PDB file of C-alpha atoms in Angstrom:
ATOM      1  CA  UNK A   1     382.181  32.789 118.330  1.00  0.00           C
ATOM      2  CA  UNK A   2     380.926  34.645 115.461  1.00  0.00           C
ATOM      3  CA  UNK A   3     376.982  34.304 114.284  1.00  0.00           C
ATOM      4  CA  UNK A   4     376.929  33.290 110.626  1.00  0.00           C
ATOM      5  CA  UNK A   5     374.687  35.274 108.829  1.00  0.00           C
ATOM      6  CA  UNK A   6     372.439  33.525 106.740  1.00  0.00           C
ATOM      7  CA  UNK A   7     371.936  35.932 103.141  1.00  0.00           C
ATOM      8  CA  UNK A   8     367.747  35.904 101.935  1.00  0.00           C
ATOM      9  CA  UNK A   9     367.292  33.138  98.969  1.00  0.00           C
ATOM     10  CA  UNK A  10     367.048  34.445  95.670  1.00  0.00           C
ATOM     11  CA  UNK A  11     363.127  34.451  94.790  1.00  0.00           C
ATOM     12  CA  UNK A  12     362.015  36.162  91.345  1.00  0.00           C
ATOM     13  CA  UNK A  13     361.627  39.567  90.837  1.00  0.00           C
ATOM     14  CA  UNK A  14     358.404  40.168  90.938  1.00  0.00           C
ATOM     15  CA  UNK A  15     358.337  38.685  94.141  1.00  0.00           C
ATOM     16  CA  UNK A  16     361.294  40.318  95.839  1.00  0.00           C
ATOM     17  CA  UNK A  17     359.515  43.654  94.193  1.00  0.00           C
ATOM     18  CA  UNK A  18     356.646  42.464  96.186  1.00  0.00           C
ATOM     19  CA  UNK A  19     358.328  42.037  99.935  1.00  0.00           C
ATOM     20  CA  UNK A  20     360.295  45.023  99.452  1.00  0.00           C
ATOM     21  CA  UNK A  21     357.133  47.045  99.131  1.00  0.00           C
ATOM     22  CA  UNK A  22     355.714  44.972 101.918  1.00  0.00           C
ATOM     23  CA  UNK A  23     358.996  44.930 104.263  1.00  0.00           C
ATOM     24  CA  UNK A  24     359.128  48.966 104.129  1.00  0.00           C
ATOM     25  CA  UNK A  25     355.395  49.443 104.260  1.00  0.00           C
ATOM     26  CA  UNK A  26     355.054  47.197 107.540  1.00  0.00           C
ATOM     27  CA  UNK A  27     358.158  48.069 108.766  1.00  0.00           C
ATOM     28  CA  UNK A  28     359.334  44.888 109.195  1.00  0.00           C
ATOM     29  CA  UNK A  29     361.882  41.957 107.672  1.00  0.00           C
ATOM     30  CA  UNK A  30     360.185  39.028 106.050  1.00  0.00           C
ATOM     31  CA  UNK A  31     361.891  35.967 106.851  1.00  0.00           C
ATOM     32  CA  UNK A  32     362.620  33.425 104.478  1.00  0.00           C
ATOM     33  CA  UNK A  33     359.863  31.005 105.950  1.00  0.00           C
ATOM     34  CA  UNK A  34     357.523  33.842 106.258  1.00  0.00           C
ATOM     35  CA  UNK A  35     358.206  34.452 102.403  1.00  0.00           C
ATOM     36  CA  UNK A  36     357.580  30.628 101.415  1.00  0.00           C
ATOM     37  CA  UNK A  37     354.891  30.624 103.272  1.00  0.00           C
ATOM     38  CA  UNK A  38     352.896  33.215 102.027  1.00  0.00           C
ATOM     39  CA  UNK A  39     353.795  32.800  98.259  1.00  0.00           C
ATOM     40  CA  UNK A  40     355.109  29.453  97.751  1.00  0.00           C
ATOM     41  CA  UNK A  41     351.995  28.024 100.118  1.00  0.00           C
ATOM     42  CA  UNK A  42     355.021  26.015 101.981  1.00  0.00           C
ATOM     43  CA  UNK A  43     354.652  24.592 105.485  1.00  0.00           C
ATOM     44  CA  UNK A  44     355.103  26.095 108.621  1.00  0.00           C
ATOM     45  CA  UNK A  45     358.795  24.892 109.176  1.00  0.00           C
ATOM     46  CA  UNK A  46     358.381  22.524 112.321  1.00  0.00           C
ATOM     47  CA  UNK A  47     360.639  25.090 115.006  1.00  0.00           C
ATOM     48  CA  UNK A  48     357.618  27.732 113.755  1.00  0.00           C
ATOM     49  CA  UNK A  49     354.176  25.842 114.228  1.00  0.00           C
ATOM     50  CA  UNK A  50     354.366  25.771 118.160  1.00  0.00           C
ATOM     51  CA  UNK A  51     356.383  28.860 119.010  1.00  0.00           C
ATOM     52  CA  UNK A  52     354.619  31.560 119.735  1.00  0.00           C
ATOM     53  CA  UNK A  53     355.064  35.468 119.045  1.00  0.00           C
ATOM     54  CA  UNK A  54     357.505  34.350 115.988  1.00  0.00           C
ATOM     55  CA  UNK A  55     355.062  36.072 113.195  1.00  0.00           C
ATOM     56  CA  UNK A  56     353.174  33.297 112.110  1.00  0.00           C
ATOM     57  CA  UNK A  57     349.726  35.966 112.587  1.00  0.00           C
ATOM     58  CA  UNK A  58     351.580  38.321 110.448  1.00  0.00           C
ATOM     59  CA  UNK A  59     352.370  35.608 107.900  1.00  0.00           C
ATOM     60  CA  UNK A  60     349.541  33.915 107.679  1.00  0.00           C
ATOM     61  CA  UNK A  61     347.153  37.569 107.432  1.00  0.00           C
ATOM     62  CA  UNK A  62     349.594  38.298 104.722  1.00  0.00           C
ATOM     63  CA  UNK A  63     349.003  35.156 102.964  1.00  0.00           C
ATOM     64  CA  UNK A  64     345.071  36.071 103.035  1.00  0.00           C
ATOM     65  CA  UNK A  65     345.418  39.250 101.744  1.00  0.00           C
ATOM     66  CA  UNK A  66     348.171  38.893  98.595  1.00  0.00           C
ATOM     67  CA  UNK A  67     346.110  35.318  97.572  1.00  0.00           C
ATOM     68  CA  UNK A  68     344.447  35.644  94.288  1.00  0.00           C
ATOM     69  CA  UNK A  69     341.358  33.945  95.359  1.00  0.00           C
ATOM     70  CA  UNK A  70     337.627  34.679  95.676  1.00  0.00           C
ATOM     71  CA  UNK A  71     336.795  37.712  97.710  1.00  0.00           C
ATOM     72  CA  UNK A  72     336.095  37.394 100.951  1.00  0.00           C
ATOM     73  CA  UNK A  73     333.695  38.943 103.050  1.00  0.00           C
ATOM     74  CA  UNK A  74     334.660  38.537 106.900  1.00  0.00           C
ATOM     75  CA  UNK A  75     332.597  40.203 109.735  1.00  0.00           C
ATOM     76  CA  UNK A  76     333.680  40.541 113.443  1.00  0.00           C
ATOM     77  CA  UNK A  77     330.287  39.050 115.285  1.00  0.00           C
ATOM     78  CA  UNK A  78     330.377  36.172 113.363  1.00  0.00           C
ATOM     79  CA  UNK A  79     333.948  34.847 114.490  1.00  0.00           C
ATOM     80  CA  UNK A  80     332.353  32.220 116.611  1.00  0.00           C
ATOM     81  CA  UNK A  81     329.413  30.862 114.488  1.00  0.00           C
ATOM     82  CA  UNK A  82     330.211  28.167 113.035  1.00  0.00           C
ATOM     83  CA  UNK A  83     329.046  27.926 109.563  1.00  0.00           C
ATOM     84  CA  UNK A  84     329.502  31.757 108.385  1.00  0.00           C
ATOM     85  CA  UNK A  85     332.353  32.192 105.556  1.00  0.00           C
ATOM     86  CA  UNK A  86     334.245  34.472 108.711  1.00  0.00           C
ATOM     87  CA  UNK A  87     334.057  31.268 111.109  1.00  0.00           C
ATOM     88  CA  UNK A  88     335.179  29.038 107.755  1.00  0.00           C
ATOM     89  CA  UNK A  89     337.609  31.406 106.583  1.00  0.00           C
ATOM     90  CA  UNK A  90     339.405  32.384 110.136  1.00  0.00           C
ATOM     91  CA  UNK A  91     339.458  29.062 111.775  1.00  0.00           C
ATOM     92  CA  UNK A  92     341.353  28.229 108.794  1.00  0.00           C
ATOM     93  CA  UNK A  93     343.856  31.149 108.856  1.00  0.00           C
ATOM     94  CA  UNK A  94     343.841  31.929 112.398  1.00  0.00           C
ATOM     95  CA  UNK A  95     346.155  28.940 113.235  1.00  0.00           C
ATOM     96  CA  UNK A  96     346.843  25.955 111.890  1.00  0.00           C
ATOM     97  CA  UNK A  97     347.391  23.887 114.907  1.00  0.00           C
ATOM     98  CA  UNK A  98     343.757  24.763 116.759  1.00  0.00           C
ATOM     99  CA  UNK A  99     341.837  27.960 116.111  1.00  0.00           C
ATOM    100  CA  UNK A 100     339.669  29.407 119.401  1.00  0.00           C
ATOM    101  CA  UNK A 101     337.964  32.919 119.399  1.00  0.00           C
ATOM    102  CA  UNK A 102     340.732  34.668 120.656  1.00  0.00           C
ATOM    103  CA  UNK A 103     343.017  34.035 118.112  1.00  0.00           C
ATOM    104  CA  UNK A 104     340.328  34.558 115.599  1.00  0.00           C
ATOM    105  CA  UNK A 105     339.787  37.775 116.938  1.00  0.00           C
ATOM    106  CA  UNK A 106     343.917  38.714 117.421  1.00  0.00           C
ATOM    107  CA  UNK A 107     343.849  37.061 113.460  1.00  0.00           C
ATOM    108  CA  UNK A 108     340.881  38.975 112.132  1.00  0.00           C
ATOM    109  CA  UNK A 109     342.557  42.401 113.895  1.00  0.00           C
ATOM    110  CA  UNK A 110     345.703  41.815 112.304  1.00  0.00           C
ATOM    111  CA  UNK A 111     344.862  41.095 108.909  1.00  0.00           C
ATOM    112  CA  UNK A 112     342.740  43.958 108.844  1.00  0.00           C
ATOM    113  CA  UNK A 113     345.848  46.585 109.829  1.00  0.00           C
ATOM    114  CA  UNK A 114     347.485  44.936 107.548  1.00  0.00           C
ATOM    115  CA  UNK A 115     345.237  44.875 104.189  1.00  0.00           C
ATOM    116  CA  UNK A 116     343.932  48.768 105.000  1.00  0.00           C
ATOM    117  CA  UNK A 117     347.846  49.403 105.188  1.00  0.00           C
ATOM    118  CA  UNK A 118     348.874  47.598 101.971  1.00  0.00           C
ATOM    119  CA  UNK A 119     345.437  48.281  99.495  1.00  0.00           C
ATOM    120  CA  UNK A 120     346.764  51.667  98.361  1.00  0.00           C
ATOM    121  CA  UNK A 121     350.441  50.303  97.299  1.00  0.00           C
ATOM    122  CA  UNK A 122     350.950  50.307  93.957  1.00  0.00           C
ATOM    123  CA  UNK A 123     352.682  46.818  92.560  1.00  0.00           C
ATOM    124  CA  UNK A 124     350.785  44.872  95.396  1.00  0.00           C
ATOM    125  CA  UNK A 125     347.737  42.958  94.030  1.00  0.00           C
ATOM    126  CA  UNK A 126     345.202  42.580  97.011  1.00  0.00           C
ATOM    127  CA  UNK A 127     342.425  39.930  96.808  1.00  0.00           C
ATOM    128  CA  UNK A 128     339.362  41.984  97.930  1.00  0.00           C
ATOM    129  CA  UNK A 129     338.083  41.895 101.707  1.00  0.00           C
ATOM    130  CA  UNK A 130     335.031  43.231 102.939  1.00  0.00           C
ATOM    131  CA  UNK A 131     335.959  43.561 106.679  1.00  0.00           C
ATOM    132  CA  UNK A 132     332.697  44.281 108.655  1.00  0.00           C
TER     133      UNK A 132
END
């Protein structure tokens, strides 16, 4: 039995500029869900929330860092205080289904390799994060 191969949607250009740049500077191949995710602020598609290793970090670190929103100013020690803007900001990010310090940490690591390796591509607009 052949495996159907399912071809990317069409998204607009400035957009498909936009994974491009981030698909070859990552080294990786968004997926579809990843993509409406991160730009279209869609849902995690049900087969996604609960899986694990299936790039939801990625996608969701991503989704932080190409956001145009306030800046955000995110410090390691303060992952598990609640009340600081890093607490607020990576509980929210971190996971959608229950955030603990681990994966605040594993989130806070990743978007970090990720924003120091996209802020110097040109055509991506970063929002700005002060990673301390």
């Amino acid at each position: 039995m052949k495996t159907k191969v399912v071809p990317m949607r069409e998204y607009p250009q400035e957009i498909e500029e936009t994974v491009q740049k981030i698909n070859k500077c990552l080294n990786i191949s968004l997926f579809d869900w990843q993509i409406g995710y991160i730009f279209y602020n869609k849902p995690l598609p049900k087969e996604i929330s609960f899986a694990r290793r299936a790039g939801k970090t990625l996608a969701a670190a991503l989704r932080m860092c190409v956001s145009k929103a306030e800046p955000i100013y995110l410090r390691r020690r303060d992952i598990a205080l609640e009340g600081t803007e890093t607490y607020r900001v990576l509980s929210y990010f971190a996971d959608e289904d229950v955030a603990n310090k681990c994966r605040m940490d594993i989130f806070y690591v990743t978007a970090k390799e990720v924003y120091f390796s996209l802020k110097n591509i040109k055509g991506i607009e970063l929002r700005e994060i002060i990673f301390a």
